[in-house]
Amino acid sequence: MKALTWHGKHDVRVDTVDDPTIVNPRDAIIRITATAICGSDLHLYNGVIPTMQPGDILGHEFMGVVEDVGVESTLAKGDRVVVPFTISCGKCFFCEKQQFAACDNSNPAETHGPSEMMFGHHAGGLFGYSHMTGGYAGGQAEYVRVPFSDVGPIKVPDHLTDEQVLFLSDILPTGWMAALNADIEPGDTVAVWGCGPVGLFAIQSAKVLGAEQIVAIDHHPHRLELATQFGAIPLNYEQVDVLDELRAITAGIGPDAVIDAVGMESHGFANFALFDKVKQRVGIGADAPAALRQAITACRKGGRISMPGVYGGYADKFPLGALMEKGLQLKTGQTNVQAYTADLLKRIENGEVDTTFLISHRLPLSEAPDGYRNFRDNQNEWTKVVLKP
Amino acid sequence: MKTSKVLRSALAIGAVAVAGGVAWRNRDSLASKNSPASEREAASYALINAPVETVVARLSKQAEWTRLLNAGAGGSGWTAIVTQEGAKGTIRIIASRDDDEVAGELRCEPAPGERGTKVRLALDEPTEGKLGEKLALMKDPAGPANLRLALRRAKMLIESGEIATARRTPQMDTAA
């Protein structure tokens, strides 16, 4: 089959690789009908996520049609499903607590080492996202093997198009969980750093959850414009002083909740940003958390921080003092996708949540390398790339 | 403690751990959730994934039972025999393959907070003590890691019914 494979920094290719087959009883094989490039895929593309290996198949946002099933799968051949990017057994202590992203059994034992060394515990399994999270083949391919297919994939009705439901695989529930983690209350002002796909869905979700004011912070005019359709107040950090503006918008109090939808490759915000970049370039596992630093500084006393942005290593110049002295609460984590998909599917069906506005480009799988390059270099216009294998 | 079920699972762990090639005293532990008996049966069925070819168990105070397992990927041919059933879920095992033989002790006890079963494994041949462990490490530096891997795979098997792997086809020997 054809699949998009990683070969190094800024080097992804469409290669011919072995077709996947059933390995374990709960497996399913999915024929991919739509898959997307995620903003977090750019961290892989930019070479800042450790434990990637040449030949790894990328992609963790995908959906398709069931082609084959193991004896214990609850899916049937022909089912049309969206697959969560988190691989979860559904049986362990964490899955039973709905903390699916922390699944104890989905990351193969032989790949526990790096994440245990860095994080203290091994990570859960993810599709197409380094060997620290299992080394699973991703879904930017014609076919993919889906372990624990009785837990993850959600069947979708025929009257919904692929593009309406594809983002249930990651960015929609990620934006949704980001807003939930902000513990939004009536009257709240919520500030969101980053108007990429997750940030925009977090903004949309914050609106659904009743935020009074939403502030969107980015430097791409088109992405800020997309945010305004949900009533967000746009702040271009290249044109205004974000902290001053937030104080003005909130009568000096500061946002009740802040959401960092940028993650480990933040830029701008002069303080320490250059220092971060140098360290990240050296390859010592350093994160560049400029947006998070500013979010913590901006947040009101006793406020909440939600951090859906991906971090993979270590951050310094981290404002622990502000976190403690202001009594802030921080919630973060890979998304527990399976906990939200059924609810979000209903919200898509009844028109409460729309995801299609985000898609800017549709490409065949063969043009995926161009899609990656443009998604990185032309972020203002290339807001979301959907690949059609 | 659901004795027979736990012992059966523990036996599987012992066999898998031995298959990891560990041959000295070492301890590791894992917690697995207390599953209903029906799920434990399913887990036992899924032992066909385990890297062992045959497990023969003789429980001293129960009827003899035998479970033959198909060889999974990396099947090693070890045979594990329960030689003594002790108090509080402790069993002694002897595992053998060709001319190799290793003895050990498995202990199962409830994990704190009703969070499953804690399983400890100690293999006591051929070395003991800190000096012995160092000598064993010189002989096989991967040993402790192998034991840990084996226990974790056993935990996966008991809890989820299968051993997680990133292989895309059964023919692929290592993670993709």
Coordinates of C-alpha atoms in Angstrom, one line a residue:
Chain A
M1 CA 0.0 0.0 0.0
K2 CA 1.0 3.7 -0.2
A3 CA 1.7 5.5 3.0
L4 CA 3.3 8.7 4.1
T5 CA 6.6 7.9 5.9
W6 CA 8.9 10.0 8.0
H7 CA 12.6 10.0 7.1
G8 CA 14.0 12.9 9.1
K9 CA 13.5 16.6 9.7
H10 CA 11.4 18.1 6.9
D11 CA 11.6 14.9 5.0
V12 CA 8.4 12.9 4.5
R13 CA 7.7 10.7 1.5
V14 CA 5.0 8.6 0.0
D15 CA 6.4 5.1 0.1
T16 CA 5.1 1.7 -0.8
V17 CA 5.0 -0.4 2.4
D18 CA 3.5 -3.8 3.5
D19 CA -0.2 -3.9 4.0
P20 CA -1.3 -4.2 7.6
T21 CA -3.0 -7.4 8.7
I22 CA -4.8 -8.6 11.8
V23 CA -2.3 -9.4 14.6
N24 CA -4.3 -9.5 17.8
P25 CA -7.9 -10.6 18.4
R26 CA -9.3 -7.2 19.0
D27 CA -7.7 -5.6 15.9
A28 CA -9.4 -4.2 12.9
I29 CA -8.0 -3.1 9.5
I30 CA -9.4 0.1 8.2
R31 CA -9.4 1.3 4.6
I32 CA -8.7 5.0 5.0
T33 CA -11.2 7.3 3.2
A34 CA -10.0 10.6 4.8
T35 CA -7.1 11.6 6.9
A36 CA -5.7 15.0 8.0
I37 CA -2.4 16.6 8.9
C38 CA -2.5 17.7 12.5
G39 CA -0.7 20.7 13.9
S40 CA 1.1 18.3 16.2
D41 CA 2.3 16.4 13.1
L42 CA 4.4 19.5 12.4
H43 CA 6.3 18.8 15.6
L44 CA 7.4 15.5 14.0
Y45 CA 8.0 17.2 10.7
N46 CA 10.2 19.7 12.4
G47 CA 12.2 17.0 14.2
V48 CA 11.5 18.1 17.8
I49 CA 9.8 14.9 19.0
P50 CA 12.3 12.3 20.1
T51 CA 12.3 8.6 19.2
M52 CA 11.1 8.8 15.6
Q53 CA 12.6 6.3 13.2
P54 CA 13.0 6.5 9.4
G55 CA 10.1 4.7 7.7
D56 CA 7.6 5.5 10.5
I57 CA 4.1 6.0 9.0
L58 CA 2.6 9.3 10.2
G59 CA -1.0 10.3 10.8
H60 CA -3.3 10.1 13.8
E61 CA -6.4 11.8 12.4
F62 CA -8.2 9.4 10.2
M63 CA -11.4 7.6 9.4
G64 CA -12.5 4.9 6.9
V65 CA -14.3 1.7 6.3
V66 CA -13.6 -1.6 8.1
E67 CA -11.9 -4.1 5.8
D68 CA -11.1 -6.9 8.2
V69 CA -11.6 -7.7 11.9
G70 CA -10.1 -9.9 14.6
V71 CA -12.2 -12.5 16.4
E72 CA -12.9 -10.2 19.3
S73 CA -13.5 -7.0 17.5
T74 CA -17.0 -5.6 17.8
L75 CA -16.8 -3.9 14.4
A76 CA -18.0 -5.5 11.2
K77 CA -16.7 -5.4 7.7
G78 CA -18.2 -2.4 5.9
D79 CA -18.7 -0.3 9.1
R80 CA -17.8 3.4 8.5
V81 CA -15.8 4.6 11.5
V82 CA -13.8 7.5 12.9
V83 CA -10.8 6.3 14.9
P84 CA -9.5 8.1 18.0
F85 CA -5.8 9.0 17.9
T86 CA -5.5 7.5 21.4
I87 CA -5.2 3.7 21.5
S88 CA -6.9 2.4 24.6
C89 CA -7.6 -1.1 26.0
G90 CA -10.8 -0.1 27.8
K91 CA -9.9 -2.5 30.7
C92 CA -7.2 -1.0 32.7
F93 CA -7.4 1.2 35.8
F94 CA -7.1 4.3 33.7
C95 CA -9.5 3.4 31.0
E96 CA -12.1 2.5 33.6
K97 CA -11.7 6.1 34.9
Q98 CA -12.3 7.4 31.4
Q99 CA -8.6 8.5 31.3
F100 CA -8.2 6.8 27.9
A101 CA -5.1 8.7 26.9
A102 CA -3.3 7.2 29.9
C103 CA -4.1 3.6 29.0
D104 CA -1.7 1.3 30.7
N105 CA -1.8 -1.5 28.2
S106 CA -1.7 0.0 24.7
N107 CA 1.9 1.1 24.5
P108 CA 4.0 -2.1 23.8
A109 CA 6.3 -3.0 26.7
E110 CA 9.4 -2.7 24.6
T111 CA 8.8 1.0 24.0
H112 CA 8.1 2.1 27.6
G113 CA 11.7 3.2 28.2
P114 CA 11.9 6.7 26.8
S115 CA 8.7 8.0 28.3
E116 CA 9.4 6.4 31.6
M117 CA 12.8 8.0 31.7
M118 CA 11.3 11.4 30.8
F119 CA 8.0 11.3 32.5
G120 CA 8.2 8.8 35.3
H121 CA 5.6 6.6 33.7
H122 CA 5.1 5.2 30.3
A123 CA 2.8 7.0 27.9
G124 CA -0.3 5.5 26.4
G125 CA -0.2 4.3 22.8
L126 CA -0.9 6.8 20.0
F127 CA -1.1 6.3 16.2
G128 CA 1.8 7.6 14.2
Y129 CA 3.5 9.6 16.9
S130 CA 7.0 8.3 17.7
H131 CA 8.2 5.2 19.4
M132 CA 7.7 6.8 22.8
T133 CA 4.0 6.3 22.3
G134 CA 4.3 2.8 20.9
G135 CA 5.7 3.1 17.4
Y136 CA 2.3 2.4 15.9
A137 CA 1.8 2.9 12.2
G138 CA -0.3 6.0 11.5
G139 CA -3.3 6.6 9.2
Q140 CA -1.8 8.8 6.5
A141 CA -2.0 5.7 4.4
E142 CA -4.3 3.5 2.4
Y143 CA -4.9 1.1 5.3
V144 CA -4.2 1.0 9.0
R145 CA -4.2 -1.6 11.7
V146 CA -6.4 -0.5 14.6
P147 CA -5.7 -2.3 17.9
F148 CA -8.5 -2.5 20.5
S149 CA -11.0 -1.7 17.8
D150 CA -13.9 -2.5 20.2
V151 CA -13.0 0.5 22.3
G152 CA -11.9 3.3 20.1
P153 CA -13.6 3.6 16.7
I154 CA -17.0 5.2 16.6
K155 CA -19.5 4.3 13.9
V156 CA -20.8 7.3 12.0
P157 CA -24.2 7.6 10.2
D158 CA -24.2 7.7 6.4
H159 CA -25.9 11.1 6.2
L160 CA -22.8 12.8 7.6
T161 CA -19.9 13.4 5.3
D162 CA -16.3 12.4 6.0
E163 CA -15.4 16.1 6.4
Q164 CA -18.2 16.6 9.0
V165 CA -16.9 13.8 11.3
L166 CA -13.2 13.3 10.5
F167 CA -12.1 15.7 13.3
L168 CA -13.7 13.6 15.9
S169 CA -10.5 11.6 15.7
D170 CA -8.5 14.3 17.5
I171 CA -8.8 18.1 17.2
L172 CA -12.5 18.5 17.9
P173 CA -12.4 16.5 21.2
T174 CA -9.0 18.1 21.9
G175 CA -10.5 21.5 21.6
W176 CA -13.6 20.4 23.6
M177 CA -11.5 18.9 26.4
A178 CA -9.4 22.1 26.5
A179 CA -12.6 24.1 27.1
L180 CA -13.9 21.6 29.7
N181 CA -10.5 21.8 31.4
A182 CA -11.0 25.6 31.6
D183 CA -14.0 25.0 33.9
I184 CA -15.9 27.8 32.3
E185 CA -18.6 29.5 34.3
P186 CA -21.2 32.1 33.3
G187 CA -19.6 35.5 32.9
D188 CA -16.2 34.2 32.3
T189 CA -13.6 35.6 29.9
V190 CA -11.6 32.9 28.2
A191 CA -8.3 33.8 26.4
V192 CA -7.0 31.3 23.8
W193 CA -3.4 31.4 22.6
G194 CA -3.1 29.9 19.1
C195 CA -5.8 29.9 16.4
G196 CA -4.8 26.7 14.8
P197 CA -7.3 23.9 14.5
V198 CA -7.3 23.0 18.2
G199 CA -7.4 26.7 19.3
L200 CA -10.3 27.4 16.9
F201 CA -12.2 24.3 18.2
A202 CA -11.4 25.4 21.8
I203 CA -12.9 28.8 21.0
Q204 CA -16.0 27.2 19.4
S205 CA -16.3 24.9 22.4
A206 CA -15.9 27.7 24.9
K207 CA -18.8 29.5 23.2
V208 CA -21.0 26.4 23.4
L209 CA -20.1 26.0 27.1
G210 CA -21.2 29.6 27.9
A211 CA -18.2 31.8 28.0
E212 CA -19.1 35.5 28.2
Q213 CA -16.1 36.8 26.3
I214 CA -13.5 34.9 24.3
V215 CA -10.2 36.4 23.2
A216 CA -8.2 34.9 20.4
I217 CA -4.5 35.5 20.2
D218 CA -2.4 34.7 17.1
H219 CA -0.4 36.5 14.4
H220 CA -2.1 35.1 11.3
P221 CA -4.8 37.5 10.1
H222 CA -6.9 34.8 8.4
R223 CA -6.9 32.5 11.5
L224 CA -7.9 35.4 13.7
E225 CA -10.7 36.1 11.2
L226 CA -11.9 32.5 11.5
A227 CA -12.0 33.0 15.3
T228 CA -14.3 36.1 15.0
Q229 CA -17.1 34.0 13.6
F230 CA -17.5 32.5 17.0
G231 CA -17.6 36.0 18.5
A232 CA -14.0 36.0 19.7
I233 CA -12.1 39.3 20.1
P234 CA -9.0 39.0 17.9
L235 CA -5.6 40.1 19.2
N236 CA -2.6 40.0 16.9
Y237 CA 0.4 39.8 19.1
E238 CA 2.6 41.4 16.5
Q239 CA 0.4 44.5 16.6
V240 CA -0.7 44.9 20.2
D241 CA 0.6 44.4 23.7
V242 CA -1.4 41.3 24.6
L243 CA -1.2 41.7 28.4
D244 CA -2.3 45.3 28.2
E245 CA -5.2 44.4 25.9
L246 CA -6.3 41.6 28.1
R247 CA -6.3 43.8 31.2
A248 CA -8.4 46.4 29.3
I249 CA -10.9 43.7 28.1
T250 CA -11.3 42.4 31.6
A251 CA -11.4 45.6 33.6
G252 CA -7.9 44.9 35.0
I253 CA -8.9 41.5 36.4
G254 CA -7.4 39.3 33.8
P255 CA -9.0 36.3 32.0
D256 CA -10.7 33.8 34.2
A257 CA -9.3 31.0 32.2
V258 CA -6.5 30.8 29.7
I259 CA -6.0 28.1 27.1
D260 CA -2.6 27.3 25.6
A261 CA -3.3 25.8 22.2
V262 CA 0.2 26.5 20.9
G263 CA 2.5 24.0 22.6
M264 CA 6.2 23.3 22.4
E265 CA 7.1 25.4 19.3
S266 CA 5.8 28.7 20.3
H267 CA 7.4 31.8 18.8
G268 CA 7.1 35.5 19.3
F269 CA 6.8 37.0 22.8
A270 CA 10.4 38.2 23.0
N271 CA 11.2 37.2 26.6
F272 CA 13.3 34.1 26.5
A273 CA 11.9 33.0 23.1
L274 CA 15.2 33.2 21.3
F275 CA 16.9 31.3 24.1
D276 CA 14.2 28.6 23.9
K277 CA 14.7 28.2 20.1
V278 CA 18.5 27.8 20.5
K279 CA 18.1 25.1 23.1
Q280 CA 15.4 23.4 21.0
R281 CA 17.7 23.4 18.0
V282 CA 20.5 21.8 20.0
G283 CA 18.2 18.8 20.5
I284 CA 18.2 18.5 24.3
G285 CA 14.6 17.9 24.7
A286 CA 13.8 21.5 25.4
D287 CA 10.3 23.0 24.9
A288 CA 9.7 26.5 23.8
P289 CA 6.8 27.6 26.0
A290 CA 6.6 31.4 25.3
A291 CA 2.8 31.3 24.8
L292 CA 2.3 29.4 28.0
R293 CA 4.5 31.8 30.0
Q294 CA 2.4 34.7 28.7
A295 CA -0.9 32.9 29.4
I296 CA 0.2 32.2 33.0
T297 CA 1.2 35.9 33.4
A298 CA -2.1 37.1 31.9
C299 CA -4.4 34.8 33.9
R300 CA -6.4 36.4 36.8
K301 CA -5.6 35.5 40.4
G302 CA -7.3 32.2 41.2
G303 CA -7.9 31.5 37.6
R304 CA -7.6 28.3 35.5
I305 CA -5.0 27.2 32.9
S306 CA -5.9 24.6 30.3
M307 CA -3.0 23.3 28.3
P308 CA -4.0 21.2 25.2
G309 CA -0.8 22.2 23.4
V310 CA 1.7 19.4 23.1
Y311 CA 4.9 19.5 25.1
G312 CA 7.5 16.7 25.0
G313 CA 10.4 17.6 27.1
Y314 CA 11.6 20.2 29.6
A315 CA 10.9 23.9 29.9
D316 CA 12.8 26.5 31.8
K317 CA 12.1 30.1 32.7
F318 CA 8.8 28.7 33.6
P319 CA 6.8 31.2 35.8
L320 CA 6.2 28.9 38.8
G321 CA 6.1 31.9 41.0
A322 CA 3.1 33.3 39.2
L323 CA 1.5 29.9 39.2
M324 CA 1.8 29.6 43.0
E325 CA 1.4 33.2 44.1
K326 CA -1.7 33.7 42.0
G327 CA -3.2 30.4 43.1
L328 CA -3.7 29.1 39.5
Q329 CA -5.0 25.7 38.6
L330 CA -3.5 23.8 35.7
K331 CA -5.1 21.0 33.7
T332 CA -3.6 19.3 30.7
G333 CA -3.0 16.0 29.0
Q334 CA -3.4 14.1 25.8
T335 CA -7.1 14.0 25.0
N336 CA -9.3 11.2 26.3
V337 CA -10.9 11.1 22.9
Q338 CA -13.2 8.1 23.6
A339 CA -14.8 10.0 26.5
Y340 CA -16.2 12.7 24.2
T341 CA -16.8 11.3 20.7
A342 CA -20.4 10.1 21.3
D343 CA -21.5 13.5 22.7
L344 CA -19.7 15.5 20.0
L345 CA -21.1 13.3 17.2
K346 CA -24.6 14.3 18.5
R347 CA -23.6 17.9 18.5
I348 CA -22.4 17.7 15.0
E349 CA -25.6 15.9 13.9
N350 CA -27.8 18.6 15.5
G351 CA -25.8 21.4 14.0
E352 CA -24.5 22.8 17.3
V353 CA -20.9 22.1 16.3
D354 CA -19.4 22.7 12.8
T355 CA -16.0 21.5 11.8
T356 CA -15.9 22.0 8.1
F357 CA -15.1 25.7 8.2
L358 CA -11.6 24.8 9.1
I359 CA -10.7 22.9 5.9
S360 CA -8.6 25.0 3.5
H361 CA -7.1 22.3 1.3
R362 CA -7.9 18.8 0.1
L363 CA -5.1 16.8 -1.5
P364 CA -4.5 13.2 -2.6
L365 CA -2.2 11.2 -0.4
S366 CA 0.5 11.4 -3.1
E367 CA 0.7 15.2 -2.5
A368 CA 1.0 14.9 1.3
P369 CA 4.7 16.1 1.4
D370 CA 3.6 19.3 -0.3
G371 CA 0.7 19.5 2.2
Y372 CA 3.2 19.3 5.1
R373 CA 5.5 21.9 3.6
N374 CA 2.7 24.4 3.0
F375 CA 1.0 23.7 6.4
R376 CA 4.2 24.7 8.0
D377 CA 5.2 27.6 5.8
N378 CA 1.9 29.1 4.9
Q379 CA -0.1 28.8 8.1
N380 CA -2.2 31.9 7.5
E381 CA -3.9 30.3 4.4
W382 CA -3.3 26.6 5.1
T383 CA -5.5 26.1 8.1
K384 CA -6.3 22.4 7.6
V385 CA -5.2 19.8 5.1
V386 CA -7.4 16.8 4.4
L387 CA -5.8 13.9 2.5
K388 CA -7.8 11.5 0.4
P389 CA -5.9 8.2 -0.1
Chain B
M1 CA -8.3 -13.5 46.4
K2 CA -9.8 -15.7 43.8
T3 CA -7.2 -18.4 44.4
S4 CA -7.5 -20.7 41.4
K5 CA -7.9 -17.9 38.9
V6 CA -5.1 -15.8 40.3
L7 CA -2.8 -18.8 40.4
R8 CA -3.6 -19.6 36.9
S9 CA -2.8 -16.0 35.9
A10 CA 0.3 -16.0 38.1
L11 CA 1.5 -19.2 36.5
A12 CA 1.2 -17.5 33.1
I13 CA 3.2 -14.6 34.4
G14 CA 5.9 -17.0 35.7
A15 CA 6.1 -18.8 32.4
V16 CA 6.3 -15.6 30.4
A17 CA 8.9 -14.2 32.8
V18 CA 11.0 -17.2 32.5
A19 CA 10.7 -17.0 28.8
G20 CA 12.3 -13.6 29.0
G21 CA 15.6 -15.3 29.8
V22 CA 16.1 -14.1 33.3
A23 CA 18.2 -16.4 35.5
W24 CA 18.9 -14.6 38.7
R25 CA 17.2 -13.2 41.7
N26 CA 15.2 -10.1 40.8
R27 CA 12.0 -8.6 41.7
D28 CA 9.4 -6.7 39.8
S29 CA 5.8 -6.0 40.4
L30 CA 2.7 -5.1 38.6
A31 CA -0.9 -4.4 39.4
S32 CA -3.7 -5.9 37.4
K33 CA -7.3 -5.2 38.0
N34 CA -9.6 -7.7 39.6
S35 CA -11.6 -9.0 36.7
P36 CA -14.8 -11.0 36.8
A37 CA -14.1 -14.7 36.4
S38 CA -15.5 -14.7 32.9
E39 CA -12.9 -12.1 31.8
R40 CA -10.1 -14.1 33.4
E41 CA -11.2 -17.0 31.3
A42 CA -11.0 -14.8 28.2
A43 CA -7.5 -13.7 29.3
S44 CA -6.5 -17.3 29.6
Y45 CA -7.7 -18.0 26.2
A46 CA -5.7 -15.2 24.9
L47 CA -2.5 -16.8 26.2
I48 CA -2.0 -18.0 22.7
N49 CA -0.2 -14.7 22.2
A50 CA 2.2 -15.4 25.0
P51 CA 5.8 -16.2 24.1
V52 CA 5.7 -19.7 25.5
E53 CA 4.9 -23.0 23.9
T54 CA 3.7 -25.1 26.7
V55 CA 2.7 -24.6 30.3
V56 CA 2.0 -27.6 32.4
A57 CA 0.7 -26.8 35.9
R58 CA 0.3 -29.2 38.8
L59 CA -1.3 -27.6 41.8
S60 CA -0.5 -29.8 44.7
K61 CA -3.9 -29.4 46.5
Q62 CA -6.1 -29.4 43.4
A63 CA -6.8 -31.7 40.6
E64 CA -4.0 -31.8 38.0
W65 CA -4.7 -29.6 35.0
T66 CA -2.8 -29.1 31.9
R67 CA -3.0 -26.2 29.5
L68 CA -1.2 -26.5 26.2
L69 CA -0.5 -23.3 24.4
N70 CA 0.3 -22.6 20.9
A71 CA 3.6 -21.0 20.3
G72 CA 3.2 -17.3 19.7
A73 CA 5.8 -15.1 18.2
G74 CA 9.1 -15.7 19.9
G75 CA 7.9 -18.9 21.5
S76 CA 10.7 -20.3 23.7
G77 CA 9.7 -23.8 24.7
W78 CA 9.8 -23.2 28.4
T79 CA 7.7 -25.4 30.6
A80 CA 6.6 -24.0 34.0
I81 CA 5.5 -26.3 36.8
V82 CA 4.0 -25.2 40.1
T83 CA 5.7 -27.2 42.8
Q84 CA 4.3 -25.7 45.9
E85 CA 1.3 -23.6 46.8
G86 CA 2.0 -21.4 49.8
A87 CA -0.1 -19.1 51.9
K88 CA -1.5 -15.8 50.6
G89 CA -1.1 -16.5 47.0
T90 CA 2.5 -17.5 47.0
I91 CA 3.6 -20.4 44.7
R92 CA 6.9 -21.9 43.9
I93 CA 7.6 -22.8 40.3
I94 CA 10.2 -24.6 38.4
A95 CA 10.6 -23.8 34.7
S96 CA 12.7 -25.8 32.3
R97 CA 13.8 -25.8 28.7
D98 CA 16.1 -28.4 27.3
D99 CA 18.9 -28.6 29.9
D100 CA 18.1 -25.3 31.5
E101 CA 16.1 -25.1 34.7
V102 CA 15.2 -22.2 36.9
A103 CA 13.3 -22.0 40.1
G104 CA 11.4 -19.1 41.5
E105 CA 8.6 -17.8 43.6
L106 CA 5.5 -15.9 42.6
R107 CA 3.4 -14.0 45.1
C108 CA 0.0 -12.4 44.4
E109 CA -1.6 -10.0 46.8
P110 CA -4.2 -7.3 46.6
A111 CA -3.0 -4.0 45.5
P112 CA -3.7 -1.0 47.7
G113 CA -7.0 0.7 47.3
E114 CA -8.6 -2.3 45.7
R115 CA -6.7 -1.5 42.6
G116 CA -6.1 -5.0 41.4
T117 CA -3.5 -7.7 42.2
K118 CA 0.1 -7.0 42.9
V119 CA 2.3 -9.7 41.5
R120 CA 5.9 -10.2 42.6
L121 CA 8.3 -12.6 41.0
A122 CA 11.6 -13.7 42.3
L123 CA 13.8 -16.1 40.3
D124 CA 16.5 -17.6 42.5
E125 CA 18.8 -19.4 40.3
P126 CA 21.7 -19.4 39.8
T127 CA 22.8 -16.4 41.9
E128 CA 21.8 -14.7 45.1
G129 CA 22.9 -11.6 46.9
K130 CA 24.3 -8.4 45.5
L131 CA 27.5 -10.0 44.3
G132 CA 25.5 -12.7 42.5
E133 CA 23.3 -10.1 40.9
K134 CA 26.4 -8.2 39.6
L135 CA 27.9 -11.4 38.2
A136 CA 24.6 -12.2 36.6
L137 CA 24.4 -8.7 35.1
M138 CA 27.9 -9.3 33.6
K139 CA 26.6 -12.5 32.0
D140 CA 23.4 -11.0 30.7
P141 CA 22.9 -7.2 31.1
A142 CA 19.5 -7.3 29.5
G143 CA 18.2 -9.7 32.1
P144 CA 16.4 -7.3 34.4
A145 CA 14.8 -5.5 31.5
N146 CA 13.7 -8.8 30.0
L147 CA 12.0 -9.7 33.3
R148 CA 10.3 -6.4 33.4
L149 CA 9.1 -6.7 29.9
A150 CA 7.8 -10.1 30.5
L151 CA 5.8 -9.0 33.5
R152 CA 4.4 -6.1 31.7
R153 CA 3.3 -8.3 28.8
A154 CA 1.7 -10.6 31.2
K155 CA -0.2 -7.7 32.8
M156 CA -1.4 -6.7 29.4
L157 CA -2.5 -10.2 28.7
I158 CA -4.4 -10.5 31.9
E159 CA -6.1 -7.1 31.7
S160 CA -6.7 -6.5 28.1
G161 CA -6.6 -10.0 26.7
E162 CA -3.7 -9.4 24.4
I163 CA -0.1 -8.2 24.3
A164 CA 0.1 -4.8 22.7
T165 CA 2.4 -4.7 19.6
A166 CA 3.0 -2.2 16.9
R167 CA 3.7 -4.9 14.4
R168 CA 1.6 -4.4 11.3
T169 CA 1.8 -8.0 10.2
P170 CA 2.3 -11.2 12.2
Q171 CA 5.5 -11.7 10.2
M172 CA 7.2 -8.6 11.5
D173 CA 9.5 -9.6 14.4
T174 CA 10.0 -6.2 15.9
A175 CA 7.9 -3.1 16.5
A176 CA 7.3 -1.0 13.4

